PDB file of C-alpha atoms in Angstrom:
ATOM      1  CA  UNK R 147     149.044 101.444  79.055  1.00 64.00           C
ATOM      2  CA  UNK R 148     150.333 103.246  81.903  1.00 77.00           C
ATOM      3  CA  UNK R 149     147.808 103.734  84.727  1.00 91.00           C
ATOM      4  CA  UNK R 150     148.284 107.684  84.616  1.00 95.00           C
ATOM      5  CA  UNK R 151     149.086 109.465  81.428  1.00 95.00           C
ATOM      6  CA  UNK R 152     150.602 112.962  81.285  1.00 94.00           C
ATOM      7  CA  UNK R 153     151.620 114.715  78.240  1.00 87.00           C
ATOM      8  CA  UNK R 154     155.073 115.838  79.273  1.00 84.00           C
ATOM      9  CA  UNK R 155     155.477 119.097  76.977  1.00 87.00           C
ATOM     10  CA  UNK R 156     157.012 121.269  77.494  1.00 92.00           C
ATOM     11  CA  UNK R 157     154.644 123.892  77.535  1.00 95.00           C
ATOM     12  CA  UNK R 158     155.454 127.581  77.003  1.00 97.00           C
ATOM     13  CA  UNK R 159     153.119 130.616  77.364  1.00 97.00           C
ATOM     14  CA  UNK R 160     153.685 134.465  77.680  1.00 97.00           C
ATOM     15  CA  UNK R 161     152.626 136.016  81.362  1.00 97.00           C
ATOM     16  CA  UNK R 162     149.185 136.523  81.811  1.00 97.00           C
ATOM     17  CA  UNK R 163     147.882 133.431  79.711  1.00 97.00           C
ATOM     18  CA  UNK R 164     145.451 130.706  81.017  1.00 97.00           C
ATOM     19  CA  UNK R 165     147.273 127.181  81.206  1.00 97.00           C
ATOM     20  CA  UNK R 166     145.586 124.330  81.161  1.00 97.00           C
ATOM     21  CA  UNK R 167     147.469 121.158  82.560  1.00 97.00           C
ATOM     22  CA  UNK R 168     145.674 117.577  82.203  1.00 97.00           C
ATOM     23  CA  UNK R 169     145.844 113.808  82.956  1.00 97.00           C
ATOM     24  CA  UNK R 170     143.842 110.948  81.934  1.00 97.00           C
ATOM     25  CA  UNK R 171     143.941 107.391  84.118  1.00 97.00           C
ATOM     26  CA  UNK R 172     142.923 103.851  83.629  1.00 96.00           C
ATOM     27  CA  UNK R 173     142.139 102.492  87.241  1.00 94.00           C
ATOM     28  CA  UNK R 174     138.356 103.716  87.864  1.00 94.00           C
ATOM     29  CA  UNK R 175     138.957 102.896  91.801  1.00 94.00           C
ATOM     30  CA  UNK R 176     141.248 106.225  92.024  1.00 95.00           C
ATOM     31  CA  UNK R 177     139.110 108.466  94.246  1.00 93.00           C
ATOM     32  CA  UNK R 178     141.973 111.152  95.604  1.00 94.00           C
ATOM     33  CA  UNK R 179     143.382 113.141  93.131  1.00 95.00           C
ATOM     34  CA  UNK R 180     146.268 116.008  93.530  1.00 95.00           C
ATOM     35  CA  UNK R 181     148.744 118.238  91.740  1.00 97.00           C
ATOM     36  CA  UNK R 182     152.303 118.650  92.636  1.00 97.00           C
ATOM     37  CA  UNK R 183     154.742 121.617  91.403  1.00 97.00           C
ATOM     38  CA  UNK R 184     158.439 120.710  91.507  1.00 96.00           C
ATOM     39  CA  UNK R 185     160.966 123.158  90.932  1.00 95.00           C
ATOM     40  CA  UNK R 186     164.145 122.173  89.324  1.00 92.00           C
ATOM     41  CA  UNK R 187     166.397 120.136  91.953  1.00 91.00           C
ATOM     42  CA  UNK R 188     163.720 120.421  94.665  1.00 93.00           C
ATOM     43  CA  UNK R 189     161.299 117.650  95.835  1.00 95.00           C
ATOM     44  CA  UNK R 190     157.331 118.070  94.614  1.00 96.00           C
ATOM     45  CA  UNK R 191     155.094 119.955  96.738  1.00 95.00           C
ATOM     46  CA  UNK R 192     151.880 119.882  97.055  1.00 95.00           C
ATOM     47  CA  UNK R 193     149.393 122.493  95.096  1.00 96.00           C
ATOM     48  CA  UNK R 194     145.816 121.256  95.091  1.00 94.00           C
ATOM     49  CA  UNK R 195     143.679 118.178  96.092  1.00 93.00           C
ATOM     50  CA  UNK R 196     140.406 116.960  95.395  1.00 92.00           C
ATOM     51  CA  UNK R 197     138.486 113.884  96.369  1.00 90.00           C
ATOM     52  CA  UNK R 198     136.377 112.249  93.686  1.00 88.00           C
ATOM     53  CA  UNK R 199     134.630 114.269  91.161  1.00 87.00           C
ATOM     54  CA  UNK R 200     134.061 118.370  91.298  1.00 87.00           C
ATOM     55  CA  UNK R 201     135.898 121.173  90.759  1.00 92.00           C
ATOM     56  CA  UNK R 202     138.048 122.884  93.572  1.00 94.00           C
ATOM     57  CA  UNK R 203     139.622 126.588  93.331  1.00 96.00           C
ATOM     58  CA  UNK R 204     142.145 128.010  95.279  1.00 95.00           C
ATOM     59  CA  UNK R 205     143.257 131.503  93.811  1.00 96.00           C
ATOM     60  CA  UNK R 206     144.744 131.694  90.692  1.00 97.00           C
ATOM     61  CA  UNK R 207     144.580 127.511  90.624  1.00 97.00           C
ATOM     62  CA  UNK R 208     141.299 125.436  89.435  1.00 97.00           C
ATOM     63  CA  UNK R 209     141.419 121.620  90.048  1.00 97.00           C
ATOM     64  CA  UNK R 210     138.846 119.429  88.211  1.00 96.00           C
ATOM     65  CA  UNK R 211     138.142 116.164  88.013  1.00 96.00           C
ATOM     66  CA  UNK R 212     135.706 113.981  85.548  1.00 94.00           C
ATOM     67  CA  UNK R 213     135.814 110.459  86.980  1.00 93.00           C
ATOM     68  CA  UNK R 214     132.975 109.427  84.026  1.00 93.00           C
ATOM     69  CA  UNK R 215     136.020 110.336  81.511  1.00 94.00           C
ATOM     70  CA  UNK R 216     138.883 109.243  83.829  1.00 95.00           C
ATOM     71  CA  UNK R 217     140.300 112.987  82.987  1.00 95.00           C
ATOM     72  CA  UNK R 218     141.707 115.403  85.831  1.00 97.00           C
ATOM     73  CA  UNK R 219     142.623 118.899  85.150  1.00 97.00           C
ATOM     74  CA  UNK R 220     144.725 121.919  86.425  1.00 97.00           C
ATOM     75  CA  UNK R 221     144.187 125.203  85.471  1.00 97.00           C
ATOM     76  CA  UNK R 222     146.389 128.323  86.137  1.00 98.00           C
ATOM     77  CA  UNK R 223     144.858 131.759  85.385  1.00 98.00           C
ATOM     78  CA  UNK R 224     146.984 134.955  84.887  1.00 98.00           C
ATOM     79  CA  UNK R 225     150.078 132.773  84.721  1.00 98.00           C
ATOM     80  CA  UNK R 226     153.327 134.273  86.159  1.00 97.00           C
ATOM     81  CA  UNK R 227     157.405 133.524  85.559  1.00 97.00           C
ATOM     82  CA  UNK R 228     157.325 132.285  88.982  1.00 96.00           C
ATOM     83  CA  UNK R 229     154.665 129.566  87.730  1.00 97.00           C
ATOM     84  CA  UNK R 230     157.337 127.962  85.374  1.00 97.00           C
ATOM     85  CA  UNK R 231     158.025 124.496  86.803  1.00 97.00           C
ATOM     86  CA  UNK R 232     156.997 120.763  86.427  1.00 96.00           C
ATOM     87  CA  UNK R 233     153.145 120.228  87.213  1.00 97.00           C
ATOM     88  CA  UNK R 234     152.730 116.050  88.229  1.00 96.00           C
ATOM     89  CA  UNK R 235     149.770 114.991  89.004  1.00 97.00           C
ATOM     90  CA  UNK R 236     149.233 112.055  91.333  1.00 96.00           C
ATOM     91  CA  UNK R 237     146.282 109.870  92.439  1.00 95.00           C
ATOM     92  CA  UNK R 238     145.497 107.242  94.995  1.00 93.00           C
ATOM     93  CA  UNK R 239     142.469 104.311  95.158  1.00 92.00           C
ATOM     94  CA  UNK R 240     142.646 104.528  99.204  1.00 90.00           C
ATOM     95  CA  UNK R 241     143.611 106.957 101.675  1.00 87.00           C
ATOM     96  CA  UNK R 242     147.225 107.177 102.643  1.00 85.00           C
ATOM     97  CA  UNK R 243     148.252 104.366 100.284  1.00 87.00           C
ATOM     98  CA  UNK R 244     151.487 105.266  97.922  1.00 89.00           C
ATOM     99  CA  UNK R 245     150.542 107.794  95.309  1.00 92.00           C
ATOM    100  CA  UNK R 246     150.772 106.910  91.371  1.00 94.00           C
ATOM    101  CA  UNK R 247     152.131 109.767  89.574  1.00 95.00           C
ATOM    102  CA  UNK R 248     152.043 111.098  86.076  1.00 95.00           C
ATOM    103  CA  UNK R 249     155.351 111.733  83.952  1.00 94.00           C
ATOM    104  CA  UNK R 250     154.863 115.309  84.609  1.00 95.00           C
ATOM    105  CA  UNK R 251     154.074 118.518  82.211  1.00 95.00           C
ATOM    106  CA  UNK R 252     157.268 121.254  82.601  1.00 95.00           C
ATOM    107  CA  UNK R 253     155.659 124.817  82.255  1.00 97.00           C
ATOM    108  CA  UNK R 254     157.755 127.812  81.436  1.00 97.00           C
ATOM    109  CA  UNK R 255     155.883 131.285  81.697  1.00 97.00           C
ATOM    110  CA  UNK R 256     157.869 133.810  79.844  1.00 96.00           C
ATOM    111  CA  UNK R 257     157.632 137.849  81.051  1.00 93.00           C
TER     112      UNK R 257
ATOM    113  CA  UNK P 231     163.906 119.871 111.237  1.00 53.00           C
ATOM    114  CA  UNK P 232     160.674 121.127 110.004  1.00 78.00           C
ATOM    115  CA  UNK P 233     160.778 119.259 106.607  1.00 93.00           C
ATOM    116  CA  UNK P 234     161.915 115.954 105.034  1.00 96.00           C
ATOM    117  CA  UNK P 235     165.721 115.765 104.918  1.00 97.00           C
ATOM    118  CA  UNK P 236     167.573 113.535 103.003  1.00 98.00           C
ATOM    119  CA  UNK P 237     171.141 112.719 102.342  1.00 97.00           C
ATOM    120  CA  UNK P 238     173.538 112.679 100.794  1.00 98.00           C
ATOM    121  CA  UNK P 239     172.137 115.018  98.485  1.00 97.00           C
ATOM    122  CA  UNK P 240     174.403 113.963  95.500  1.00 97.00           C
ATOM    123  CA  UNK P 241     176.236 110.665  95.210  1.00 98.00           C
ATOM    124  CA  UNK P 242     178.250 109.458  92.588  1.00 98.00           C
ATOM    125  CA  UNK P 243     179.288 105.707  92.763  1.00 98.00           C
ATOM    126  CA  UNK P 244     181.014 103.057  90.471  1.00 98.00           C
ATOM    127  CA  UNK P 245     178.830 100.482  88.653  1.00 98.00           C
ATOM    128  CA  UNK P 246     178.708  97.214  91.012  1.00 98.00           C
ATOM    129  CA  UNK P 247     179.198  99.146  94.523  1.00 98.00           C
ATOM    130  CA  UNK P 248     176.447  99.327  97.066  1.00 98.00           C
ATOM    131  CA  UNK P 249     174.722 102.668  97.929  1.00 98.00           C
ATOM    132  CA  UNK P 250     172.683 103.467 101.266  1.00 98.00           C
ATOM    133  CA  UNK P 251     170.508 106.403 100.945  1.00 98.00           C
ATOM    134  CA  UNK P 252     169.167 108.191 104.329  1.00 98.00           C
ATOM    135  CA  UNK P 253     165.543 109.497 104.913  1.00 98.00           C
ATOM    136  CA  UNK P 254     164.684 111.386 108.105  1.00 96.00           C
ATOM    137  CA  UNK P 255     160.787 112.481 107.919  1.00 96.00           C
ATOM    138  CA  UNK P 256     159.033 114.522 109.574  1.00 94.00           C
ATOM    139  CA  UNK P 257     158.695 114.143 113.498  1.00 92.00           C
ATOM    140  CA  UNK P 258     155.785 112.138 114.126  1.00 90.00           C
ATOM    141  CA  UNK P 259     154.950 111.147 110.670  1.00 92.00           C
ATOM    142  CA  UNK P 260     154.111 107.377 110.712  1.00 91.00           C
ATOM    143  CA  UNK P 261     153.886 106.910 106.792  1.00 94.00           C
ATOM    144  CA  UNK P 262     157.180 106.771 104.938  1.00 96.00           C
ATOM    145  CA  UNK P 263     157.518 106.530 100.874  1.00 96.00           C
ATOM    146  CA  UNK P 264     160.466 105.945  98.577  1.00 98.00           C
ATOM    147  CA  UNK P 265     160.227 107.099  94.744  1.00 97.00           C
ATOM    148  CA  UNK P 266     162.397 107.241  92.409  1.00 97.00           C
ATOM    149  CA  UNK P 267     162.383 109.518  89.631  1.00 96.00           C
ATOM    150  CA  UNK P 268     164.230 109.069  86.411  1.00 93.00           C
ATOM    151  CA  UNK P 269     165.234 111.500  83.426  1.00 84.00           C
ATOM    152  CA  UNK P 270     162.069 112.403  81.435  1.00 74.00           C
ATOM    153  CA  UNK P 271     159.841 109.869  83.757  1.00 79.00           C
ATOM    154  CA  UNK P 272     157.412 110.636  86.667  1.00 83.00           C
ATOM    155  CA  UNK P 273     157.911 109.450  90.252  1.00 93.00           C
ATOM    156  CA  UNK P 274     158.049 105.558  90.126  1.00 95.00           C
ATOM    157  CA  UNK P 275     156.786 104.152  93.635  1.00 95.00           C
ATOM    158  CA  UNK P 276     159.538 101.785  95.766  1.00 97.00           C
ATOM    159  CA  UNK P 277     158.625 100.796  99.366  1.00 97.00           C
ATOM    160  CA  UNK P 278     155.608 102.386 101.634  1.00 94.00           C
ATOM    161  CA  UNK P 279     156.148 101.799 105.467  1.00 94.00           C
ATOM    162  CA  UNK P 280     153.206 102.397 107.700  1.00 92.00           C
ATOM    163  CA  UNK P 281     153.643 102.441 111.303  1.00 87.00           C
ATOM    164  CA  UNK P 282     154.816  99.301 112.665  1.00 85.00           C
ATOM    165  CA  UNK P 283     153.072  97.131 109.751  1.00 89.00           C
ATOM    166  CA  UNK P 284     155.041  95.470 107.108  1.00 91.00           C
ATOM    167  CA  UNK P 285     156.180  97.551 104.382  1.00 93.00           C
ATOM    168  CA  UNK P 286     154.646  97.326 100.978  1.00 94.00           C
ATOM    169  CA  UNK P 287     157.472  96.378  98.920  1.00 95.00           C
ATOM    170  CA  UNK P 288     155.652  96.226  95.973  1.00 94.00           C
ATOM    171  CA  UNK P 289     157.429  98.917  93.462  1.00 94.00           C
ATOM    172  CA  UNK P 290     161.086  97.829  94.351  1.00 97.00           C
ATOM    173  CA  UNK P 291     162.118  96.753  90.971  1.00 95.00           C
ATOM    174  CA  UNK P 292     164.513  93.865  91.560  1.00 95.00           C
ATOM    175  CA  UNK P 293     166.263  92.454  94.510  1.00 96.00           C
ATOM    176  CA  UNK P 294     169.072  94.513  94.728  1.00 98.00           C
ATOM    177  CA  UNK P 295     166.649  97.128  96.259  1.00 98.00           C
ATOM    178  CA  UNK P 296     165.872  96.955  99.773  1.00 97.00           C
ATOM    179  CA  UNK P 297     164.828  99.639 102.609  1.00 97.00           C
ATOM    180  CA  UNK P 298     164.351  99.687 106.325  1.00 95.00           C
ATOM    181  CA  UNK P 299     163.048 102.102 108.871  1.00 95.00           C
ATOM    182  CA  UNK P 300     164.216 101.950 112.492  1.00 85.00           C
ATOM    183  CA  UNK P 301     162.114 102.910 115.297  1.00 82.00           C
ATOM    184  CA  UNK P 302     159.514 104.243 113.374  1.00 78.00           C
ATOM    185  CA  UNK P 303     161.488 107.038 111.997  1.00 91.00           C
ATOM    186  CA  UNK P 304     164.657 107.064 109.991  1.00 95.00           C
ATOM    187  CA  UNK P 305     164.601 104.769 106.720  1.00 97.00           C
ATOM    188  CA  UNK P 306     167.754 103.865 104.899  1.00 98.00           C
ATOM    189  CA  UNK P 307     167.247 102.800 100.743  1.00 98.00           C
ATOM    190  CA  UNK P 308     170.111 100.093  99.781  1.00 98.00           C
ATOM    191  CA  UNK P 309     171.126  99.344  96.642  1.00 98.00           C
ATOM    192  CA  UNK P 310     173.174  96.593  95.972  1.00 98.00           C
ATOM    193  CA  UNK P 311     175.610  96.067  92.913  1.00 98.00           C
ATOM    194  CA  UNK P 312     174.578  99.257  91.244  1.00 98.00           C
ATOM    195  CA  UNK P 313     173.610  99.381  87.702  1.00 97.00           C
ATOM    196  CA  UNK P 314     173.709 102.726  85.255  1.00 96.00           C
ATOM    197  CA  UNK P 315     170.355 102.132  85.173  1.00 95.00           C
ATOM    198  CA  UNK P 316     169.867 102.667  88.870  1.00 97.00           C
ATOM    199  CA  UNK P 317     170.915 106.665  87.951  1.00 97.00           C
ATOM    200  CA  UNK P 318     167.909 108.736  89.118  1.00 97.00           C
ATOM    201  CA  UNK P 319     166.899 111.041  92.103  1.00 97.00           C
ATOM    202  CA  UNK P 320     165.374 109.058  94.861  1.00 98.00           C
ATOM    203  CA  UNK P 321     162.801 110.871  96.595  1.00 98.00           C
ATOM    204  CA  UNK P 322     161.202 110.483  99.932  1.00 98.00           C
ATOM    205  CA  UNK P 323     157.927 111.545 101.364  1.00 96.00           C
ATOM    206  CA  UNK P 324     156.523 111.160 104.676  1.00 95.00           C
ATOM    207  CA  UNK P 325     152.879 112.161 105.712  1.00 93.00           C
ATOM    208  CA  UNK P 326     150.739 112.397 109.031  1.00 89.00           C
ATOM    209  CA  UNK P 327     148.414 109.317 109.343  1.00 84.00           C
ATOM    210  CA  UNK P 328     145.686 111.602 110.519  1.00 82.00           C
ATOM    211  CA  UNK P 329     146.050 113.844 106.851  1.00 84.00           C
ATOM    212  CA  UNK P 330     145.048 112.186 103.776  1.00 83.00           C
ATOM    213  CA  UNK P 331     146.877 114.338 101.533  1.00 85.00           C
ATOM    214  CA  UNK P 332     149.694 115.460 103.399  1.00 84.00           C
ATOM    215  CA  UNK P 333     152.506 113.433 101.940  1.00 90.00           C
ATOM    216  CA  UNK P 334     155.557 116.258 102.228  1.00 94.00           C
ATOM    217  CA  UNK P 335     158.538 115.163 100.162  1.00 96.00           C
ATOM    218  CA  UNK P 336     162.097 116.010 100.349  1.00 97.00           C
ATOM    219  CA  UNK P 337     164.632 117.249  98.000  1.00 96.00           C
ATOM    220  CA  UNK P 338     166.145 113.933  97.098  1.00 97.00           C
ATOM    221  CA  UNK P 339     169.180 112.121  96.635  1.00 98.00           C
ATOM    222  CA  UNK P 340     170.698 112.550  93.269  1.00 97.00           C
ATOM    223  CA  UNK P 341     172.559 109.154  92.309  1.00 98.00           C
ATOM    224  CA  UNK P 342     174.816 108.716  89.483  1.00 97.00           C
ATOM    225  CA  UNK P 343     176.241 105.337  88.702  1.00 97.00           C
ATOM    226  CA  UNK P 344     179.265 105.452  86.536  1.00 97.00           C
TER     227      UNK P 344
END
């Protein structure tokens, strides 16, 4: 079992839909959680981050962490074609150490 | 420059040849990370440099892979005797030690071994 599991999709939704992206993990020591967005032939860029359990909202994006279930989620409201990308979850046990990534979920939003 | 710069952006090499991939981190960033992204796979950690500390080499897949960081800035990832399974995108990230979440990635080097 990999430390971080993420359904690779692809996930196709119409413009305006609510998108839910998820990751599960096995290492209970993880406490730093991030979501990255990666466009084709580009490096990943940080989208959201949370520490330990809880929710965080930033515009159309909401990140949730449930440490008791070892489950993290990213919700995208009012999805736009420009949201079409690969979304990668990442996590670490200690600040600044190497991030452990999921495989990424490819999202396509059609207009 | 303002971002992490990697060169070359693309590299095609013959099986058995050695290759060097370069990463120029953001100025002042003390931490530098190398990752490998294969088709259909997530980012696989390779090696991590933090200041003058000994690097964390725990992710290097074999002794054909090595990396160095000179003067706490530029880093070079070397793959010796390349194999076809080494074909992947090699990504570099840097981070300011004061920013827990501030990992900034370059656009990567796409390596193809033929």
